Protein backbone atom coordinates (compact mmCIF):
# COMPACT_ATOMS: atom_id res chain seq x y z
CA UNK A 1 -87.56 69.94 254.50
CA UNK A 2 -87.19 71.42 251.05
CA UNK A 3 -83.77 72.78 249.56
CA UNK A 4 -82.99 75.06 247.07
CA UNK A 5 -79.61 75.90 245.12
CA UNK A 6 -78.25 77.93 248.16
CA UNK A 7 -80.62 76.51 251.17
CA UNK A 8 -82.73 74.20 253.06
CA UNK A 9 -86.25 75.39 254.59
CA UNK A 10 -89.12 74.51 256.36
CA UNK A 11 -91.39 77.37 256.42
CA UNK A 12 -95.30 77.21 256.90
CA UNK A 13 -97.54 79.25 256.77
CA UNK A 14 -101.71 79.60 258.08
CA UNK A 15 -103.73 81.71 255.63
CA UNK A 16 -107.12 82.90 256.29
CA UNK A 17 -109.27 84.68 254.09
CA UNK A 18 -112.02 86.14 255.16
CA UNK A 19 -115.64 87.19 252.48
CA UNK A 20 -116.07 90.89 252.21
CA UNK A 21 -119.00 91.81 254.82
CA UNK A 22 -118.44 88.11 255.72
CA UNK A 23 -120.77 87.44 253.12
CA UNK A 24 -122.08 82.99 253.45
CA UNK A 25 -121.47 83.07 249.58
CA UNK A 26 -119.40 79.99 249.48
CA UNK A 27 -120.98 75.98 249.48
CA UNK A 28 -118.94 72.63 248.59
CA UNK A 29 -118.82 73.96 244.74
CA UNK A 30 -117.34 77.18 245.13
CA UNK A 31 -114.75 75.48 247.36
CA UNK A 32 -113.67 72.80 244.83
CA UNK A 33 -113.34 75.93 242.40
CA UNK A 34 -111.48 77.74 245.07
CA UNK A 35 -108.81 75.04 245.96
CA UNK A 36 -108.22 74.52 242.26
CA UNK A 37 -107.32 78.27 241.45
CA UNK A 38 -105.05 78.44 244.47
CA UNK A 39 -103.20 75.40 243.97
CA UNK A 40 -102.23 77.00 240.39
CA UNK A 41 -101.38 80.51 242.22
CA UNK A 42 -99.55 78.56 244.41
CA UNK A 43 -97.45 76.26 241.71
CA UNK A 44 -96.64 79.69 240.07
CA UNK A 45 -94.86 80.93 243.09
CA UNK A 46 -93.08 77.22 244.28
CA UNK A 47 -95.23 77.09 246.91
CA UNK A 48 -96.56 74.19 248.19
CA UNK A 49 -100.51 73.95 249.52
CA UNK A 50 -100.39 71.07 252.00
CA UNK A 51 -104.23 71.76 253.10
CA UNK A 52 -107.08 73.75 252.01
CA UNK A 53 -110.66 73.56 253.56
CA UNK A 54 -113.18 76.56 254.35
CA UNK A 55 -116.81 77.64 254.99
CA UNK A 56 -119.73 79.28 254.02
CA UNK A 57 -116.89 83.09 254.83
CA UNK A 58 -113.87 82.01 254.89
CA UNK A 59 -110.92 79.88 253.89
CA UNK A 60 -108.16 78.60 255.01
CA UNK A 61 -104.57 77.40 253.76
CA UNK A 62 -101.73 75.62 254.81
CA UNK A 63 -98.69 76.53 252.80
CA UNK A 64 -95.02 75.39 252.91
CA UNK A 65 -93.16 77.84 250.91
CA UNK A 66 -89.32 79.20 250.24
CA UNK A 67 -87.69 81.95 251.44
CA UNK A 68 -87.55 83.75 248.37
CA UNK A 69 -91.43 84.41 248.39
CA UNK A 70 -92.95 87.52 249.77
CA UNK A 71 -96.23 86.09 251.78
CA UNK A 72 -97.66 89.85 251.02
CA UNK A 73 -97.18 89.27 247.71
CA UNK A 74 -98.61 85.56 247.29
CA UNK A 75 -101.77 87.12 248.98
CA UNK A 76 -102.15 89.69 246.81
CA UNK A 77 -102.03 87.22 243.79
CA UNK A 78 -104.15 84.44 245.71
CA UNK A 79 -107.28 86.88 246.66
CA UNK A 80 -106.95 88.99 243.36
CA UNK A 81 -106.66 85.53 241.00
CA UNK A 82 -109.34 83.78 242.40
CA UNK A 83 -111.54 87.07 242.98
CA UNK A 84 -111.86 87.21 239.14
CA UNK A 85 -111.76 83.46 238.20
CA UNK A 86 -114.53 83.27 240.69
CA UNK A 87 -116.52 85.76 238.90
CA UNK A 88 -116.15 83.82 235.51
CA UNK A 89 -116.42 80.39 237.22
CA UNK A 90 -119.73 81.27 239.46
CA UNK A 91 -121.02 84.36 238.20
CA UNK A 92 -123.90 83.30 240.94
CA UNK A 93 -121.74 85.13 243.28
CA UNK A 94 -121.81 88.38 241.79
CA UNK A 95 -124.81 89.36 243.45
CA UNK A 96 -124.31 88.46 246.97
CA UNK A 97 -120.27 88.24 246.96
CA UNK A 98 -119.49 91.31 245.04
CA UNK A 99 -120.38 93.97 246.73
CA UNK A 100 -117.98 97.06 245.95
CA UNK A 101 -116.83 94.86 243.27
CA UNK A 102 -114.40 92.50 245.21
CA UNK A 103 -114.97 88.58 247.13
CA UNK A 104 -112.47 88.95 249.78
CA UNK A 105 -112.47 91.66 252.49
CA UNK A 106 -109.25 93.74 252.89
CA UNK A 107 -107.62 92.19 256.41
CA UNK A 108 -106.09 88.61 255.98
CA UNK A 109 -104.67 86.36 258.50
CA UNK A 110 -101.11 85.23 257.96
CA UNK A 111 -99.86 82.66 260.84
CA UNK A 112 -96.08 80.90 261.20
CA UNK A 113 -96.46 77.33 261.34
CA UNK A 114 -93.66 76.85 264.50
CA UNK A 115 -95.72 77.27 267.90
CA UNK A 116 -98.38 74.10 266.77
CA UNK A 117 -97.32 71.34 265.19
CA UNK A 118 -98.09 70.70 261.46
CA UNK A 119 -100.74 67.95 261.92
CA UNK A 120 -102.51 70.16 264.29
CA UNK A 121 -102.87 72.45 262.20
CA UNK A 122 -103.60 70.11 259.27
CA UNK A 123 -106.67 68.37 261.91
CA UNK A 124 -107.52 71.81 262.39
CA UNK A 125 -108.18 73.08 258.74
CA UNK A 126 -109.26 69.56 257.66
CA UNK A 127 -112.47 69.95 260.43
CA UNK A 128 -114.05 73.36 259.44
CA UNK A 129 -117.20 72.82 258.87
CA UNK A 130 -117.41 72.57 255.45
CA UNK A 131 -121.28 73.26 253.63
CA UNK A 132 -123.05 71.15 251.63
């Protein structure tokens, strides 16, 4: 449980975001790179990222994060921050990932952390099978 100056939360939340075209762009490299960007998205907003793991087309995250933060907006910042660090990072990628100029398709998947239990979830993220 976290507090702030007027509360005490426990929110969670399961992110999933998915290539554009669900391009396999992505190996162990590109994931490192990945985590690294949104952990500093994530310290920017006071949001905790308790797990992080992915494959070839997609990620996941598992956030814990205070009310005052608009998911929709964290989003935004996550895909759009680590769609153009990615670019400078791995410009490998800007062949097959950036097609119409972006990494991340549109849609995301936003989940509330209350119907499984954390560690679960945590087991769940921590066994995608990650590439090599």
């Amino acid at each position: 449980m976290r507090k702030g100056r007027h509360c005490a939360f426990e929110l969670h939340a399961h992110l999933v975001f998915s290539t554009k075209y669900r391009g396999k762009v992505f190996n162990d490299k590109h994931l490192k790179t990945l985590e690294n960007i949104f952990r500093h998205v994530c310290n920017e907003f006071e949001v905790e990222l308790i797990e992080f793991n992915g494959e070839t087309d997609h990620i996941h995250l598992l956030i814990h994060y205070p009310p005052k933060v608009q998911l929709s907006k964290l989003v935004n910042s996550l895909k759009g921050v680590s769609s153009r660090k990615m670019k400078l990072h791995h410009p490998e990628l800007v062949k097959p990932a950036y097609l119409k100029n972006a990494l991340w398709a549109r849609s995301y998947f936003a989940g509330s952390c209350g119907g499984a239990s954390i560690d679960v979830l945590k087991t769940y993220i921590e066994n995608q099978a990650r590439p090599d």
